Amino acid sequence: MKKNIILLALLLFTKIVFSQTYNGLQKMDGVKQTVYFSSNAKERAVKILDNVAKAEVYFEK
């Protein structure tokens, strides 16, 4: 039990330490969700948003 608690604390700590901030990211306009992306990844972000939009239409049926 003690090992599990230590492992959980370690995993939570690494999540906090390696979290990315929104500084330097661009916000995608014209979409329902709040989407941030790197300046060199806009094309990939648009492709992902297209896939998400298709999935939303599918699940709304």
CSV table of N, CA and C in Angstrom, one decimal:
chain,number,residue,atom,x,y,z
A,1,MET,N,0.8,-1.2,0.0
A,1,MET,CA,0.0,0.0,0.0
A,1,MET,C,0.9,1.3,0.0
A,2,LYS,N,1.9,1.2,0.8
A,2,LYS,CA,2.8,2.4,0.9
A,2,LYS,C,3.5,2.6,-0.5
A,3,LYS,N,3.9,1.5,-1.1
A,3,LYS,CA,4.5,1.6,-2.5
A,3,LYS,C,3.6,2.3,-3.5
A,4,ASN,N,2.3,1.9,-3.4
A,4,ASN,CA,1.3,2.4,-4.3
A,4,ASN,C,1.1,3.9,-4.1
A,5,ILE,N,1.1,4.4,-2.9
A,5,ILE,CA,1.0,5.8,-2.6
A,5,ILE,C,2.2,6.6,-3.1
A,6,ILE,N,3.3,6.0,-2.9
A,6,ILE,CA,4.6,6.7,-3.3
A,6,ILE,C,4.6,6.8,-4.8
A,7,LEU,N,4.2,5.7,-5.5
A,7,LEU,CA,4.1,5.7,-7.0
A,7,LEU,C,3.1,6.7,-7.5
A,8,LEU,N,2.0,6.8,-6.8
A,8,LEU,CA,1.0,7.7,-7.3
A,8,LEU,C,1.5,9.2,-7.1
A,9,ALA,N,2.1,9.4,-5.9
A,9,ALA,CA,2.6,10.8,-5.7
A,9,ALA,C,3.7,11.1,-6.7
A,10,LEU,N,4.5,10.2,-7.1
A,10,LEU,CA,5.6,10.4,-8.1
A,10,LEU,C,5.0,10.7,-9.4
A,11,LEU,N,3.9,9.9,-9.8
A,11,LEU,CA,3.3,10.2,-11.1
A,11,LEU,C,2.6,11.5,-11.2
A,12,LEU,N,2.0,11.9,-10.1
A,12,LEU,CA,1.3,13.3,-10.0
A,12,LEU,C,2.4,14.4,-10.1
A,13,PHE,N,3.5,14.2,-9.4
A,13,PHE,CA,4.5,15.2,-9.4
A,13,PHE,C,5.1,15.4,-10.8
A,14,THR,N,5.4,14.3,-11.5
A,14,THR,CA,6.0,14.4,-12.8
A,14,THR,C,5.0,15.1,-13.8
A,15,LYS,N,3.7,14.8,-13.6
A,15,LYS,CA,2.7,15.5,-14.4
A,15,LYS,C,2.7,17.0,-14.2
A,16,ILE,N,2.9,17.4,-13.0
A,16,ILE,CA,3.0,18.9,-12.7
A,16,ILE,C,4.2,19.5,-13.2
A,17,VAL,N,5.3,18.8,-13.1
A,17,VAL,CA,6.6,19.3,-13.5
A,17,VAL,C,6.7,19.4,-15.0
A,18,PHE,N,6.2,18.5,-15.7
A,18,PHE,CA,6.3,18.5,-17.2
A,18,PHE,C,5.1,19.0,-17.9
A,19,SER,N,4.2,19.7,-17.2
A,19,SER,CA,3.1,20.3,-17.9
A,19,SER,C,3.5,21.5,-18.8
A,20,GLN,N,2.8,21.6,-19.9
A,20,GLN,CA,3.1,22.7,-20.8
A,20,GLN,C,2.2,23.9,-20.5
A,21,THR,N,2.8,25.1,-20.5
A,21,THR,CA,1.9,26.3,-20.3
A,21,THR,C,1.4,26.7,-21.6
A,22,TYR,N,0.5,27.7,-21.6
A,22,TYR,CA,-0.1,28.2,-22.9
A,22,TYR,C,0.7,29.3,-23.4
A,23,ASN,N,1.8,29.7,-22.8
A,23,ASN,CA,2.6,30.8,-23.3
A,23,ASN,C,3.2,30.4,-24.6
A,24,GLY,N,3.1,31.2,-25.6
A,24,GLY,CA,3.7,30.9,-26.9
A,24,GLY,C,2.9,30.1,-27.8
A,25,LEU,N,1.7,29.6,-27.3
A,25,LEU,CA,0.8,28.9,-28.2
A,25,LEU,C,-0.2,29.8,-28.8
A,26,GLN,N,-0.7,29.4,-29.9
A,26,GLN,CA,-1.8,30.2,-30.6
A,26,GLN,C,-3.1,29.5,-30.4
A,27,LYS,N,-4.1,30.3,-30.4
A,27,LYS,CA,-5.5,29.8,-30.1
A,27,LYS,C,-6.2,29.7,-31.5
A,28,MET,N,-6.9,28.6,-31.7
A,28,MET,CA,-7.6,28.4,-32.9
A,28,MET,C,-9.0,29.1,-32.8
A,29,ASP,N,-9.3,29.9,-33.8
A,29,ASP,CA,-10.5,30.7,-33.8
A,29,ASP,C,-11.6,29.9,-34.6
A,30,GLY,N,-12.8,30.1,-34.3
A,30,GLY,CA,-13.9,29.6,-35.1
A,30,GLY,C,-14.3,28.2,-34.9
A,31,VAL,N,-13.9,27.7,-33.7
A,31,VAL,CA,-14.3,26.3,-33.3
A,31,VAL,C,-15.0,26.3,-32.0
A,32,LYS,N,-15.8,25.2,-31.7
A,32,LYS,CA,-16.6,25.1,-30.5
A,32,LYS,C,-15.6,25.0,-29.3
A,33,GLN,N,-14.6,24.1,-29.4
A,33,GLN,CA,-13.7,23.9,-28.3
A,33,GLN,C,-12.6,24.9,-28.2
A,34,THR,N,-12.0,25.0,-27.1
A,34,THR,CA,-10.8,25.9,-27.0
A,34,THR,C,-9.6,25.0,-27.4
A,35,VAL,N,-8.9,25.5,-28.4
A,35,VAL,CA,-7.8,24.7,-29.0
A,35,VAL,C,-6.6,25.6,-29.1
A,36,TYR,N,-5.5,25.1,-28.5
A,36,TYR,CA,-4.2,25.8,-28.6
A,36,TYR,C,-3.3,24.9,-29.4
A,37,PHE,N,-2.4,25.5,-30.1
A,37,PHE,CA,-1.4,24.8,-31.0
A,37,PHE,C,-0.2,25.6,-31.1
A,38,SER,N,0.9,24.9,-31.4
A,38,SER,CA,2.2,25.5,-31.7
A,38,SER,C,2.2,26.2,-33.1
A,39,SER,N,2.9,27.2,-33.3
A,39,SER,CA,2.9,27.9,-34.5
A,39,SER,C,3.3,27.0,-35.7
A,40,ASN,N,4.1,26.1,-35.5
A,40,ASN,CA,4.6,25.2,-36.6
A,40,ASN,C,3.7,24.0,-36.7
A,41,ALA,N,2.6,23.9,-35.9
A,41,ALA,CA,1.7,22.7,-36.0
A,41,ALA,C,0.3,23.1,-36.4
A,42,LYS,N,0.1,24.2,-37.0
A,42,LYS,CA,-1.3,24.6,-37.4
A,42,LYS,C,-1.9,23.6,-38.4
A,43,GLU,N,-1.2,23.2,-39.4
A,43,GLU,CA,-1.8,22.2,-40.3
A,43,GLU,C,-2.3,20.9,-39.6
A,44,ARG,N,-1.4,20.4,-38.7
A,44,ARG,CA,-1.8,19.2,-38.0
A,44,ARG,C,-3.0,19.5,-37.1
A,45,ALA,N,-3.1,20.6,-36.5
A,45,ALA,CA,-4.2,21.0,-35.6
A,45,ALA,C,-5.5,21.1,-36.4
A,46,VAL,N,-5.4,21.6,-37.6
A,46,VAL,CA,-6.6,21.7,-38.4
A,46,VAL,C,-7.1,20.3,-38.9
A,47,LYS,N,-6.2,19.4,-39.2
A,47,LYS,CA,-6.5,18.0,-39.5
A,47,LYS,C,-7.2,17.3,-38.4
A,48,ILE,N,-6.7,17.5,-37.2
A,48,ILE,CA,-7.2,16.9,-36.0
A,48,ILE,C,-8.6,17.5,-35.7
A,49,LEU,N,-8.8,18.8,-35.9
A,49,LEU,CA,-10.1,19.4,-35.7
A,49,LEU,C,-11.1,18.9,-36.7
A,50,ASP,N,-10.7,18.7,-37.9
A,50,ASP,CA,-11.6,18.1,-38.9
A,50,ASP,C,-12.1,16.7,-38.5
A,51,ASN,N,-11.1,15.9,-38.0
A,51,ASN,CA,-11.5,14.5,-37.5
A,51,ASN,C,-12.5,14.6,-36.3
A,52,VAL,N,-12.2,15.5,-35.4
A,52,VAL,CA,-13.1,15.7,-34.3
A,52,VAL,C,-14.5,16.1,-34.7
A,53,ALA,N,-14.6,17.0,-35.7
A,53,ALA,CA,-15.8,17.5,-36.2
A,53,ALA,C,-16.6,16.3,-36.8
A,54,LYS,N,-15.9,15.5,-37.6
A,54,LYS,CA,-16.6,14.3,-38.2
A,54,LYS,C,-17.1,13.4,-37.1
A,55,ALA,N,-16.3,13.2,-36.1
A,55,ALA,CA,-16.7,12.3,-35.0
A,55,ALA,C,-17.9,12.9,-34.3
A,56,GLU,N,-18.0,14.2,-34.1
A,56,GLU,CA,-19.1,14.8,-33.4
A,56,GLU,C,-20.4,14.6,-34.3
A,57,VAL,N,-20.3,14.8,-35.6
A,57,VAL,CA,-21.4,14.5,-36.5
A,57,VAL,C,-21.9,13.1,-36.4
A,58,TYR,N,-20.9,12.2,-36.4
A,58,TYR,CA,-21.3,10.7,-36.3
A,58,TYR,C,-22.0,10.4,-35.0
A,59,PHE,N,-21.5,10.9,-33.9
A,59,PHE,CA,-22.1,10.6,-32.6
A,59,PHE,C,-23.5,11.4,-32.3
A,60,GLU,N,-23.7,12.4,-33.1
A,60,GLU,CA,-25.0,13.1,-32.9
A,60,GLU,C,-26.1,12.4,-33.6
A,61,LYS,N,-25.8,11.5,-34.5
A,61,LYS,CA,-26.8,10.7,-35.2
A,61,LYS,C,-27.4,9.7,-34.4
